[in-house]
mmCIF file of C-alpha atoms and ligand atoms in Angstrom:
data_model
loop_
_atom_site.group_PDB
_atom_site.id
_atom_site.type_symbol
_atom_site.label_atom_id
_atom_site.label_comp_id
_atom_site.label_asym_id
_atom_site.label_seq_id
_atom_site.Cartn_x
_atom_site.Cartn_y
_atom_site.Cartn_z
ATOM 1 C CA MET A 26 -138.620 -56.166 18.845
ATOM 2 C CA SER A 27 -140.449 -52.916 18.190
ATOM 3 C CA GLU A 28 -138.457 -49.938 16.989
ATOM 4 C CA THR A 29 -137.849 -46.898 19.185
ATOM 5 C CA TYR A 30 -137.451 -43.644 17.286
ATOM 6 C CA VAL A 31 -135.940 -40.373 18.439
ATOM 7 C CA THR A 32 -139.387 -38.927 18.921
ATOM 8 C CA GLN A 33 -143.083 -39.704 18.784
ATOM 9 C CA PRO A 34 -145.737 -36.990 18.580
ATOM 10 C CA SER A 35 -148.097 -36.310 21.462
ATOM 11 C CA LEU A 36 -151.743 -36.334 20.366
ATOM 12 C CA PRO A 37 -154.944 -35.478 22.268
ATOM 13 C CA PRO A 38 -157.765 -38.034 22.710
ATOM 14 C CA LEU A 39 -159.200 -38.677 19.247
ATOM 15 C CA ASP A 40 -162.836 -38.160 20.309
ATOM 16 C CA GLU A 41 -162.059 -34.601 21.392
ATOM 17 C CA PHE A 42 -160.557 -33.864 18.004
ATOM 18 C CA VAL A 43 -163.563 -35.423 16.237
ATOM 19 C CA THR A 44 -165.812 -32.974 18.117
ATOM 20 C CA SER A 45 -163.685 -30.087 16.789
ATOM 21 C CA LEU A 46 -163.792 -31.517 13.273
ATOM 22 C CA GLU A 47 -167.602 -31.724 13.438
ATOM 23 C CA GLN A 48 -167.677 -27.997 14.226
ATOM 24 C CA ILE A 49 -165.430 -27.258 11.252
ATOM 25 C CA TRP A 50 -167.567 -29.442 8.988
ATOM 26 C CA SER A 51 -170.747 -27.634 9.952
ATOM 27 C CA SER A 52 -169.276 -24.110 9.814
ATOM 28 C CA LYS A 53 -167.575 -24.822 6.461
ATOM 29 C CA GLN A 54 -164.865 -22.353 7.434
ATOM 30 C CA LEU A 55 -161.623 -24.198 6.734
ATOM 31 C CA THR A 56 -159.032 -21.412 6.815
ATOM 32 C CA ASN A 57 -158.532 -17.608 6.536
ATOM 33 C CA ASN A 58 -158.567 -16.585 10.179
ATOM 34 C CA GLY A 59 -161.576 -18.669 11.222
ATOM 35 C CA PRO A 60 -162.929 -19.115 14.761
ATOM 36 C CA PHE A 61 -160.453 -21.843 15.788
ATOM 37 C CA HIS A 62 -157.549 -19.756 14.456
ATOM 38 C CA GLN A 63 -158.671 -16.745 16.471
ATOM 39 C CA GLU A 64 -159.229 -18.745 19.632
ATOM 40 C CA PHE A 65 -155.902 -20.587 19.310
ATOM 41 C CA GLU A 66 -153.968 -17.382 18.671
ATOM 42 C CA THR A 67 -155.384 -15.777 21.810
ATOM 43 C CA ALA A 68 -154.886 -18.905 23.924
ATOM 44 C CA LEU A 69 -151.324 -19.317 22.740
ATOM 45 C CA ALA A 70 -150.324 -15.706 23.430
ATOM 46 C CA GLU A 71 -151.725 -16.152 26.923
ATOM 47 C CA TYR A 72 -149.988 -19.500 27.464
ATOM 48 C CA LEU A 73 -146.617 -18.131 26.355
ATOM 49 C CA GLY A 74 -147.143 -14.810 28.126
ATOM 50 C CA VAL A 75 -146.374 -12.804 24.984
ATOM 51 C CA PRO A 76 -148.150 -9.682 23.719
ATOM 52 C CA TYR A 77 -148.724 -10.765 20.094
ATOM 53 C CA ILE A 78 -148.387 -13.942 18.115
ATOM 54 C CA SER A 79 -149.159 -14.785 14.471
ATOM 55 C CA LEU A 80 -149.899 -18.360 13.475
ATOM 56 C CA PHE A 81 -148.326 -19.993 10.412
ATOM 57 C CA CYS A 82 -148.626 -23.162 8.354
ATOM 58 C CA ASN A 83 -145.075 -24.066 9.431
ATOM 59 C CA GLY A 84 -141.994 -22.636 11.124
ATOM 60 C CA MET A 85 -139.833 -22.133 8.067
ATOM 61 C CA THR A 86 -142.451 -19.970 6.317
ATOM 62 C CA ALA A 87 -142.801 -17.997 9.550
ATOM 63 C CA LEU A 88 -139.066 -17.322 9.553
ATOM 64 C CA GLN A 89 -139.074 -16.295 5.876
ATOM 65 C CA VAL A 90 -141.970 -13.909 6.496
ATOM 66 C CA GLY A 91 -140.252 -12.590 9.640
ATOM 67 C CA LEU A 92 -137.188 -11.617 7.608
ATOM 68 C CA GLN A 93 -139.465 -9.864 5.083
ATOM 69 C CA ALA A 94 -141.439 -8.102 7.788
ATOM 70 C CA LEU A 95 -138.260 -6.573 9.237
ATOM 71 C CA LYS A 96 -136.935 -5.827 5.715
ATOM 72 C CA ILE A 97 -133.708 -7.685 6.386
ATOM 73 C CA SER A 98 -131.089 -7.418 3.636
ATOM 74 C CA GLY A 99 -127.357 -7.963 3.179
ATOM 75 C CA GLU A 100 -125.619 -10.211 5.687
ATOM 76 C CA VAL A 101 -127.210 -12.176 8.522
ATOM 77 C CA ILE A 102 -125.072 -13.654 11.294
ATOM 78 C CA THR A 103 -126.297 -17.069 12.355
ATOM 79 C CA SER A 104 -125.261 -20.462 13.719
ATOM 80 C CA PRO A 105 -124.273 -23.327 11.424
ATOM 81 C CA TYR A 106 -125.292 -25.810 14.136
ATOM 82 C CA THR A 107 -128.992 -25.916 13.307
ATOM 83 C CA PHE A 108 -131.688 -27.407 11.126
ATOM 84 C CA PRO A 109 -131.416 -26.367 7.435
ATOM 85 C CA ALA A 110 -134.546 -24.165 7.686
ATOM 86 C CA THR A 111 -132.681 -21.448 9.620
ATOM 87 C CA THR A 112 -130.140 -20.871 6.866
ATOM 88 C CA HIS A 113 -132.490 -21.562 3.961
ATOM 89 C CA ALA A 114 -134.842 -18.817 5.176
ATOM 90 C CA ILE A 115 -131.928 -16.366 4.977
ATOM 91 C CA TYR A 116 -131.078 -17.623 1.482
ATOM 92 C CA TRP A 117 -134.695 -17.351 0.266
ATOM 93 C CA ASN A 118 -134.666 -13.709 1.339
ATOM 94 C CA HIS A 119 -131.630 -13.078 -0.887
ATOM 95 C CA CYS A 120 -129.416 -12.434 2.114
ATOM 96 C CA THR A 121 -126.000 -13.929 2.786
ATOM 97 C CA PRO A 122 -125.656 -16.172 5.841
ATOM 98 C CA VAL A 123 -122.532 -15.464 7.900
ATOM 99 C CA PHE A 124 -121.744 -18.411 10.144
ATOM 100 C CA CYS A 125 -120.583 -17.824 13.692
ATOM 101 C CA ASP A 126 -119.113 -20.584 15.852
ATOM 102 C CA ILE A 127 -120.980 -21.989 18.835
ATOM 103 C CA ASP A 128 -120.151 -22.100 22.530
ATOM 104 C CA GLN A 129 -119.306 -25.737 23.219
ATOM 105 C CA ASP A 130 -120.995 -25.711 26.644
ATOM 106 C CA THR A 131 -124.401 -24.716 25.234
ATOM 107 C CA CYS A 132 -124.227 -25.462 21.479
ATOM 108 C CA ASN A 133 -125.681 -21.969 20.933
ATOM 109 C CA ILE A 134 -124.063 -19.116 18.982
ATOM 110 C CA ASP A 135 -120.989 -17.824 20.851
ATOM 111 C CA PRO A 136 -121.740 -14.164 21.646
ATOM 112 C CA GLU A 137 -118.006 -13.429 22.021
ATOM 113 C CA LYS A 138 -117.482 -14.245 18.339
ATOM 114 C CA ILE A 139 -120.348 -12.226 16.843
ATOM 115 C CA GLU A 140 -118.773 -8.767 16.795
ATOM 116 C CA SER A 141 -115.792 -9.739 14.654
ATOM 117 C CA LEU A 142 -118.220 -10.922 11.938
ATOM 118 C CA ILE A 143 -120.136 -7.630 11.707
ATOM 119 C CA THR A 144 -119.566 -5.631 8.495
ATOM 120 C CA PRO A 145 -121.345 -2.572 7.049
ATOM 121 C CA LYS A 146 -123.683 -5.037 5.290
ATOM 122 C CA THR A 147 -124.794 -6.806 8.470
ATOM 123 C CA THR A 148 -128.451 -6.152 9.345
ATOM 124 C CA CYS A 149 -129.552 -9.025 11.550
ATOM 125 C CA ILE A 150 -128.553 -11.841 13.907
ATOM 126 C CA ILE A 151 -130.491 -15.120 13.851
ATOM 127 C CA PRO A 152 -129.469 -17.186 16.887
ATOM 128 C CA VAL A 153 -131.039 -20.580 17.605
ATOM 129 C CA HIS A 154 -132.069 -21.780 21.069
ATOM 130 C CA VAL A 155 -130.633 -25.208 20.300
ATOM 131 C CA TYR A 156 -132.340 -28.102 22.168
ATOM 132 C CA GLY A 157 -134.499 -25.492 23.939
ATOM 133 C CA MET A 158 -131.477 -24.120 25.845
ATOM 134 C CA PRO A 159 -131.402 -20.313 26.061
ATOM 135 C CA CYS A 160 -128.918 -18.283 24.022
ATOM 136 C CA SER A 161 -126.966 -15.484 25.743
ATOM 137 C CA ILE A 162 -129.888 -13.148 25.255
ATOM 138 C CA ASP A 163 -128.511 -10.095 27.095
ATOM 139 C CA LYS A 164 -125.133 -10.199 25.376
ATOM 140 C CA ILE A 165 -126.681 -10.665 21.945
ATOM 141 C CA GLN A 166 -129.120 -7.790 22.541
ATOM 142 C CA ARG A 167 -126.288 -5.504 23.649
ATOM 143 C CA ILE A 168 -124.372 -6.203 20.433
ATOM 144 C CA ALA A 169 -127.519 -5.694 18.343
ATOM 145 C CA ASP A 170 -128.226 -2.370 20.068
ATOM 146 C CA ASN A 171 -124.634 -1.168 19.626
ATOM 147 C CA TYR A 172 -124.629 -1.880 15.896
ATOM 148 C CA GLY A 173 -128.287 -1.242 15.099
ATOM 149 C CA LEU A 174 -129.039 -4.845 14.167
ATOM 150 C CA LYS A 175 -132.296 -6.777 14.383
ATOM 151 C CA VAL A 176 -132.470 -10.059 16.299
ATOM 152 C CA ILE A 177 -134.725 -12.887 15.140
ATOM 153 C CA TYR A 178 -134.631 -15.967 17.346
ATOM 154 C CA ASP A 179 -135.110 -19.391 15.861
ATOM 155 C CA ALA A 180 -137.040 -20.706 18.855
ATOM 156 C CA ALA A 181 -138.205 -23.822 17.005
ATOM 157 C CA HIS A 182 -137.034 -26.004 19.925
ATOM 158 C CA ALA A 183 -138.058 -23.648 22.686
ATOM 159 C CA PHE A 184 -141.792 -24.147 23.272
ATOM 160 C CA GLY A 185 -142.403 -24.406 27.015
ATOM 161 C CA ALA A 186 -138.795 -23.570 27.928
ATOM 162 C CA LYS A 187 -138.197 -20.515 30.092
ATOM 163 C CA LEU A 188 -135.475 -18.134 31.150
ATOM 164 C CA ASN A 189 -135.908 -16.474 34.532
ATOM 165 C CA GLY A 190 -139.608 -17.286 34.321
ATOM 166 C CA ALA A 191 -140.160 -15.763 30.851
ATOM 167 C CA SER A 192 -140.988 -17.883 27.819
ATOM 168 C CA LEU A 193 -137.940 -18.508 25.662
ATOM 169 C CA CYS A 194 -140.196 -17.658 22.719
ATOM 170 C CA SER A 195 -140.523 -14.051 23.881
ATOM 171 C CA PHE A 196 -137.140 -12.498 23.036
ATOM 172 C CA GLY A 197 -135.630 -10.486 20.179
ATOM 173 C CA ASP A 198 -137.482 -8.378 17.640
ATOM 174 C CA LEU A 199 -139.158 -11.606 16.580
ATOM 175 C CA SER A 200 -139.111 -15.215 17.710
ATOM 176 C CA MET A 201 -140.097 -18.080 15.444
ATOM 177 C CA VAL A 202 -141.635 -21.183 16.993
ATOM 178 C CA SER A 203 -142.259 -24.477 15.175
ATOM 179 C CA PHE A 204 -145.241 -26.762 15.789
ATOM 180 C CA HIS A 205 -143.953 -29.552 13.557
ATOM 181 C CA ALA A 206 -144.897 -33.114 14.498
ATOM 182 C CA THR A 207 -141.394 -33.749 15.865
ATOM 183 C CA LYS A 208 -141.454 -30.783 18.254
ATOM 184 C CA VAL A 209 -142.511 -30.564 21.911
ATOM 185 C CA PHE A 210 -145.841 -29.005 20.887
ATOM 186 C CA ASN A 211 -147.350 -29.875 17.512
ATOM 187 C CA THR A 212 -150.189 -28.957 15.179
ATOM 188 C CA ILE A 213 -148.972 -31.657 12.706
ATOM 189 C CA GLU A 214 -147.242 -28.884 10.729
ATOM 190 C CA GLY A 215 -147.355 -25.357 12.067
ATOM 191 C CA GLY A 216 -145.474 -22.437 13.469
ATOM 192 C CA ALA A 217 -145.730 -18.897 14.779
ATOM 193 C CA LEU A 218 -143.996 -15.559 15.034
ATOM 194 C CA VAL A 219 -143.978 -13.709 18.337
ATOM 195 C CA THR A 220 -143.955 -9.918 18.002
ATOM 196 C CA HIS A 221 -143.851 -7.139 20.559
ATOM 197 C CA ASP A 222 -145.868 -4.397 18.898
ATOM 198 C CA GLU A 223 -149.173 -4.267 17.127
ATOM 199 C CA LYS A 224 -147.782 -2.622 14.005
ATOM 200 C CA LEU A 225 -145.283 -5.410 13.369
ATOM 201 C CA LYS A 226 -147.907 -8.074 14.026
ATOM 202 C CA LYS A 227 -150.148 -6.420 11.459
ATOM 203 C CA ARG A 228 -147.363 -6.393 8.901
ATOM 204 C CA VAL A 229 -146.612 -10.064 9.596
ATOM 205 C CA ASP A 230 -150.306 -10.891 9.194
ATOM 206 C CA TYR A 231 -150.472 -9.092 5.819
ATOM 207 C CA LEU A 232 -147.328 -10.830 4.630
ATOM 208 C CA LYS A 233 -148.582 -14.313 5.502
ATOM 209 C CA ASN A 234 -151.774 -13.675 3.501
ATOM 210 C CA PHE A 235 -150.492 -12.491 0.087
ATOM 211 C CA GLY A 236 -150.293 -8.912 1.401
ATOM 212 C CA PHE A 237 -154.078 -8.510 1.760
ATOM 213 C CA ALA A 238 -155.025 -5.694 4.127
ATOM 214 C CA ASP A 239 -158.662 -5.947 3.063
ATOM 215 C CA GLU A 240 -160.652 -7.394 0.169
ATOM 216 C CA ASN A 241 -159.246 -5.006 -2.445
ATOM 217 C CA THR A 242 -156.069 -3.705 -0.858
ATOM 218 C CA ILE A 243 -152.865 -5.631 -1.296
ATOM 219 C CA VAL A 244 -150.202 -3.695 0.564
ATOM 220 C CA ALA A 245 -147.147 -5.898 0.000
ATOM 221 C CA PRO A 246 -145.944 -8.837 -2.103
ATOM 222 C CA GLY A 247 -146.813 -11.390 0.566
ATOM 223 C CA SER A 248 -146.541 -15.142 0.771
ATOM 224 C CA ASN A 249 -149.121 -17.713 1.842
ATOM 225 C CA GLY A 250 -148.228 -18.831 5.341
ATOM 226 C CA LYS A 251 -151.662 -19.163 6.923
ATOM 227 C CA MET A 252 -152.493 -21.816 9.494
ATOM 228 C CA ASN A 253 -155.765 -23.608 8.666
ATOM 229 C CA GLU A 254 -158.694 -24.400 10.957
ATOM 230 C CA VAL A 255 -157.842 -28.096 11.354
ATOM 231 C CA GLN A 256 -154.329 -27.250 12.553
ATOM 232 C CA ALA A 257 -155.660 -24.536 14.886
ATOM 233 C CA ALA A 258 -158.341 -26.842 16.332
ATOM 234 C CA LEU A 259 -155.694 -29.480 17.039
ATOM 235 C CA GLY A 260 -153.419 -26.844 18.571
ATOM 236 C CA LEU A 261 -156.141 -25.732 20.973
ATOM 237 C CA LEU A 262 -156.550 -29.297 22.228
ATOM 238 C CA GLN A 263 -152.790 -29.889 22.402
ATOM 239 C CA LEU A 264 -152.452 -26.842 24.624
ATOM 240 C CA LYS A 265 -154.564 -28.562 27.314
ATOM 241 C CA TYR A 266 -152.130 -31.451 27.552
ATOM 242 C CA VAL A 267 -148.753 -29.895 26.813
ATOM 243 C CA ASP A 268 -147.725 -29.142 30.409
ATOM 244 C CA GLU A 269 -148.210 -32.778 31.348
ATOM 245 C CA ALA A 270 -146.193 -33.871 28.283
ATOM 246 C CA ILE A 271 -143.340 -31.484 29.123
ATOM 247 C CA GLU A 272 -143.296 -32.710 32.729
ATOM 248 C CA LYS A 273 -142.907 -36.300 31.514
ATOM 249 C CA ARG A 274 -140.153 -35.330 29.061
ATOM 250 C CA VAL A 275 -138.200 -33.465 31.721
ATOM 251 C CA ARG A 276 -138.470 -36.427 34.105
ATOM 252 C CA LEU A 277 -137.162 -38.815 31.429
ATOM 253 C CA ALA A 278 -134.325 -36.423 30.555
ATOM 254 C CA GLN A 279 -133.394 -36.462 34.235
ATOM 255 C CA ILE A 280 -133.196 -40.272 34.203
ATOM 256 C CA TYR A 281 -130.921 -40.147 31.153
ATOM 257 C CA LYS A 282 -128.736 -37.616 32.935
ATOM 258 C CA GLU A 283 -128.395 -39.741 36.065
ATOM 259 C CA GLN A 284 -127.605 -42.868 34.042
ATOM 260 C CA LEU A 285 -125.154 -41.298 31.595
ATOM 261 C CA THR A 286 -123.322 -38.929 33.844
ATOM 262 C CA ASP A 287 -120.137 -40.883 34.629
ATOM 263 C CA ILE A 288 -119.416 -42.676 31.347
ATOM 264 C CA PRO A 289 -115.940 -41.688 30.123
ATOM 265 C CA GLY A 290 -116.122 -39.987 26.729
ATOM 266 C CA ILE A 291 -119.852 -39.259 26.898
ATOM 267 C CA ARG A 292 -120.569 -35.575 27.424
ATOM 268 C CA ILE A 293 -124.007 -34.243 28.285
ATOM 269 C CA LEU A 294 -125.006 -30.577 28.422
ATOM 270 C CA ASP A 295 -125.438 -28.852 31.769
ATOM 271 C CA ALA A 296 -128.546 -26.788 32.380
ATOM 272 C CA ILE A 297 -128.079 -23.039 32.005
ATOM 273 C CA ASP A 298 -128.541 -20.866 35.126
ATOM 274 C CA GLY A 299 -132.068 -19.496 35.411
ATOM 275 C CA SER A 300 -133.452 -21.746 32.705
ATOM 276 C CA THR A 301 -136.477 -24.032 32.896
ATOM 277 C CA PRO A 302 -136.028 -26.936 30.483
ATOM 278 C CA ASN A 303 -138.734 -28.353 28.204
ATOM 279 C CA GLY A 304 -137.204 -31.810 27.708
ATOM 280 C CA ALA A 305 -137.166 -31.319 23.940
ATOM 281 C CA TYR A 306 -134.077 -33.412 23.203
ATOM 282 C CA CYS A 307 -131.448 -35.569 24.861
ATOM 283 C CA PRO A 308 -128.181 -34.892 23.008
ATOM 284 C CA ILE A 309 -125.029 -36.779 23.980
ATOM 285 C CA PHE A 310 -121.559 -36.045 22.595
ATOM 286 C CA VAL A 311 -119.283 -39.007 21.932
ATOM 287 C CA GLN A 312 -115.596 -38.221 22.424
ATOM 288 C CA GLU A 313 -114.048 -41.097 20.541
ATOM 289 C CA LEU A 314 -110.642 -41.261 22.265
ATOM 290 C CA ALA A 315 -112.078 -41.446 25.761
ATOM 291 C CA TYR A 316 -115.128 -43.528 24.824
ATOM 292 C CA GLY A 317 -113.270 -46.060 22.713
ATOM 293 C CA LYS A 318 -115.812 -45.950 19.886
ATOM 294 C CA SER A 319 -116.815 -43.315 17.387
ATOM 295 C CA ARG A 320 -120.145 -41.510 17.362
ATOM 296 C CA ASP A 321 -121.148 -43.374 14.220
ATOM 297 C CA GLN A 322 -120.201 -46.734 15.751
ATOM 298 C CA LEU A 323 -122.433 -46.007 18.739
ATOM 299 C CA TYR A 324 -125.204 -44.830 16.396
ATOM 300 C CA GLU A 325 -125.032 -48.203 14.583
ATOM 301 C CA ILE A 326 -124.872 -50.212 17.824
ATOM 302 C CA LEU A 327 -128.056 -48.487 18.996
ATOM 303 C CA LYS A 328 -129.674 -49.149 15.633
ATOM 304 C CA GLU A 329 -128.895 -52.864 15.896
ATOM 305 C CA GLU A 330 -130.841 -52.757 19.174
ATOM 306 C CA SER A 331 -133.773 -51.079 17.349
ATOM 307 C CA ILE A 332 -132.977 -47.698 18.945
ATOM 308 C CA HIS A 333 -133.009 -44.943 16.344
ATOM 309 C CA GLY A 334 -131.148 -41.876 17.571
ATOM 310 C CA ARG A 335 -130.644 -38.884 15.279
ATOM 311 C CA ARG A 336 -127.504 -36.919 14.567
ATOM 312 C CA TYR A 337 -129.015 -33.477 15.247
ATOM 313 C CA PHE A 338 -127.204 -31.507 13.865
ATOM 314 C CA TYR A 339 -125.116 -33.283 11.318
ATOM 315 C CA PRO A 340 -124.010 -32.443 8.685
ATOM 316 C CA LEU A 341 -123.163 -28.914 9.661
ATOM 317 C CA ILE A 342 -125.145 -26.471 7.501
ATOM 318 C CA SER A 343 -121.977 -24.565 6.567
ATOM 319 C CA GLN A 344 -120.696 -27.786 4.948
ATOM 320 C CA LEU A 345 -123.608 -28.123 2.500
ATOM 321 C CA ALA A 346 -122.534 -27.683 -1.134
ATOM 322 C CA TYR A 347 -124.317 -24.351 -1.701
ATOM 323 C CA TYR A 348 -123.028 -22.717 1.527
ATOM 324 C CA ARG A 349 -119.576 -24.302 1.675
ATOM 325 C CA GLY A 350 -117.953 -21.626 -0.502
ATOM 326 C CA LEU A 351 -118.808 -18.743 1.837
ATOM 327 C CA PRO A 352 -115.782 -17.283 3.665
ATOM 328 C CA SER A 353 -117.454 -17.848 7.039
ATOM 329 C CA SER A 354 -117.979 -21.563 6.265
ATOM 330 C CA SER A 355 -114.309 -22.458 6.665
ATOM 331 C CA PRO A 356 -114.199 -25.297 9.257
ATOM 332 C CA ASP A 357 -111.200 -23.797 11.075
ATOM 333 C CA ARG A 358 -113.362 -20.767 11.921
ATOM 334 C CA LEU A 359 -116.038 -23.045 13.369
ATOM 335 C CA PRO A 360 -114.121 -25.554 15.520
ATOM 336 C CA HIS A 361 -116.796 -26.047 18.208
ATOM 337 C CA ALA A 362 -119.615 -26.412 15.678
ATOM 338 C CA VAL A 363 -117.563 -28.936 13.683
ATOM 339 C CA ALA A 364 -116.797 -30.938 16.840
ATOM 340 C CA ALA A 365 -120.419 -30.944 18.028
ATOM 341 C CA ALA A 366 -121.689 -32.074 14.610
ATOM 342 C CA ASP A 367 -119.128 -34.902 14.584
ATOM 343 C CA GLN A 368 -119.927 -36.068 18.122
ATOM 344 C CA VAL A 369 -123.660 -35.670 18.641
ATOM 345 C CA ILE A 370 -126.434 -38.226 18.908
ATOM 346 C CA CYS A 371 -129.883 -37.270 20.152
ATOM 347 C CA LEU A 372 -131.327 -40.197 22.083
ATOM 348 C CA PRO A 373 -135.048 -41.029 21.975
ATOM 349 C CA LEU A 374 -137.060 -38.678 24.189
ATOM 350 C CA TYR A 375 -140.815 -38.150 24.151
ATOM 351 C CA ALA A 376 -143.655 -38.018 26.649
ATOM 352 C CA SER A 377 -144.904 -41.588 26.159
ATOM 353 C CA LEU A 378 -141.442 -43.196 26.279
ATOM 354 C CA ASP A 379 -141.220 -45.863 28.996
ATOM 355 C CA PRO A 380 -138.723 -44.942 31.766
ATOM 356 C CA GLU A 381 -137.432 -48.526 31.580
ATOM 357 C CA MET A 382 -136.588 -47.968 27.926
ATOM 358 C CA VAL A 383 -134.560 -44.918 28.932
ATOM 359 C CA GLU A 384 -132.578 -47.090 31.343
ATOM 360 C CA ARG A 385 -132.128 -49.732 28.665
ATOM 361 C CA ILE A 386 -130.825 -47.173 26.163
ATOM 362 C CA ALA A 387 -128.448 -45.697 28.747
ATOM 363 C CA ASN A 388 -127.178 -49.220 29.483
ATOM 364 C CA ILE A 389 -126.461 -49.841 25.822
ATOM 365 C CA VAL A 390 -124.434 -46.603 25.738
ATOM 366 C CA ARG A 391 -122.561 -47.655 28.870
ATOM 367 C CA ASN A 392 -121.884 -51.226 27.741
ATOM 368 C CA ALA A 393 -120.799 -50.198 24.247
ATOM 369 C CA ALA A 394 -117.916 -48.275 25.833
ATOM 370 C CA ALA A 395 -116.662 -51.353 27.660
ATOM 371 C CA SER A 396 -117.062 -53.896 24.855
ATOM 372 C CA GLY A 397 -114.137 -54.319 22.470
HETATM 373 C C1 PLP B 23 -137.967 -27.767 13.002
HETATM 374 C C2 PLP B 23 -137.050 -26.620 12.872
HETATM 375 C C3 PLP B 23 -137.309 -25.562 11.992
HETATM 376 C C4 PLP B 23 -138.395 -25.613 10.951
HETATM 377 O O1 PLP B 23 -139.665 -25.679 11.434
HETATM 378 P P1 PLP B 23 -140.811 -26.297 10.520
HETATM 379 O O2 PLP B 23 -142.048 -26.020 11.323
HETATM 380 O O3 PLP B 23 -140.537 -27.761 10.366
HETATM 381 O O4 PLP B 23 -140.814 -25.570 9.218
HETATM 382 C C5 PLP B 23 -136.465 -24.461 12.014
HETATM 383 N N1 PLP B 23 -135.408 -24.400 12.830
HETATM 384 C C6 PLP B 23 -135.105 -25.402 13.672
HETATM 385 C C7 PLP B 23 -133.916 -25.261 14.570
HETATM 386 C C8 PLP B 23 -135.898 -26.560 13.697
HETATM 387 O O5 PLP B 23 -135.555 -27.574 14.500
#
């Protein structure tokens, strides 16, 4: 039997990409803000409905540069229920992550618990739109405004998702998007920062190119986060097909929802009011007592059937050896994050997944509950 993994990248027709590659080969411009980069940046800003966007080689570098661009220092309040990149970017900027618990209904940072974590050293909040579900944007912004904090969204999961019609990548002082192969929209590796004013975009663009403002002027100690022409050319093609891919994902997620909805001990997340989903992930939460099996038992049962779910996000980032000693990492301060990390499995979900496979996977989850 063939293996089914948690995701599979969408790719455009190969002949279209070959045509783009031929253009790159003849122009000999491989990187450094070439024609494909410029065209992709413009097309992407238009697609997302955002004023400015800067392309990057990957999402983590974008986040690191975003923290530099806003001169973030001291303490940064963030969620432990995320991919390591969120916290590592804080660490690489010599800031201290301060972990805030999540809301169990959304798996996003709990806005009611942010204020009690603010100290005189706090400069920034980095919430994550986990699974492409919107954070409490208004509440978070109100807190940030009251205390003079910056907000940088980790919108790595959020491409194509919307809140009240606006792209989920358009909020905060900055939003970071990832175009990694495992994401809804990919350029193999890639990412972007969304900004809202020209001055900040300019600063971001200097910082992702060693600080070069022009040939002889290096205005800041920048990094190298540039997206190359091959990535940008692929991105331009991907953009033509992404709506169709998202539509398919959302339809499959709906089938999962219908099939999994009444299994005792299996919790699925409800959509948030006003949100348009992007079908990025299908997380289920296994409540062992009611389900009769543990999350890890179900994970292994699926694996025996050649279904490879992923425990996104486990382990909890606050439990990693180098973050565990922080006062905010104490598990009793993070009960909902601990529970989610212990219960979650993301089931396979991608545009080319067969709807019958979705039903088969849901049946395995259902039958595993009943079997002894
Ligand atoms: C994928 C991901 C990142 C990192 O993005 P890369 O493009 O792989 O560097 C950051 N945060 C979250 C939540 C992610 O899922």
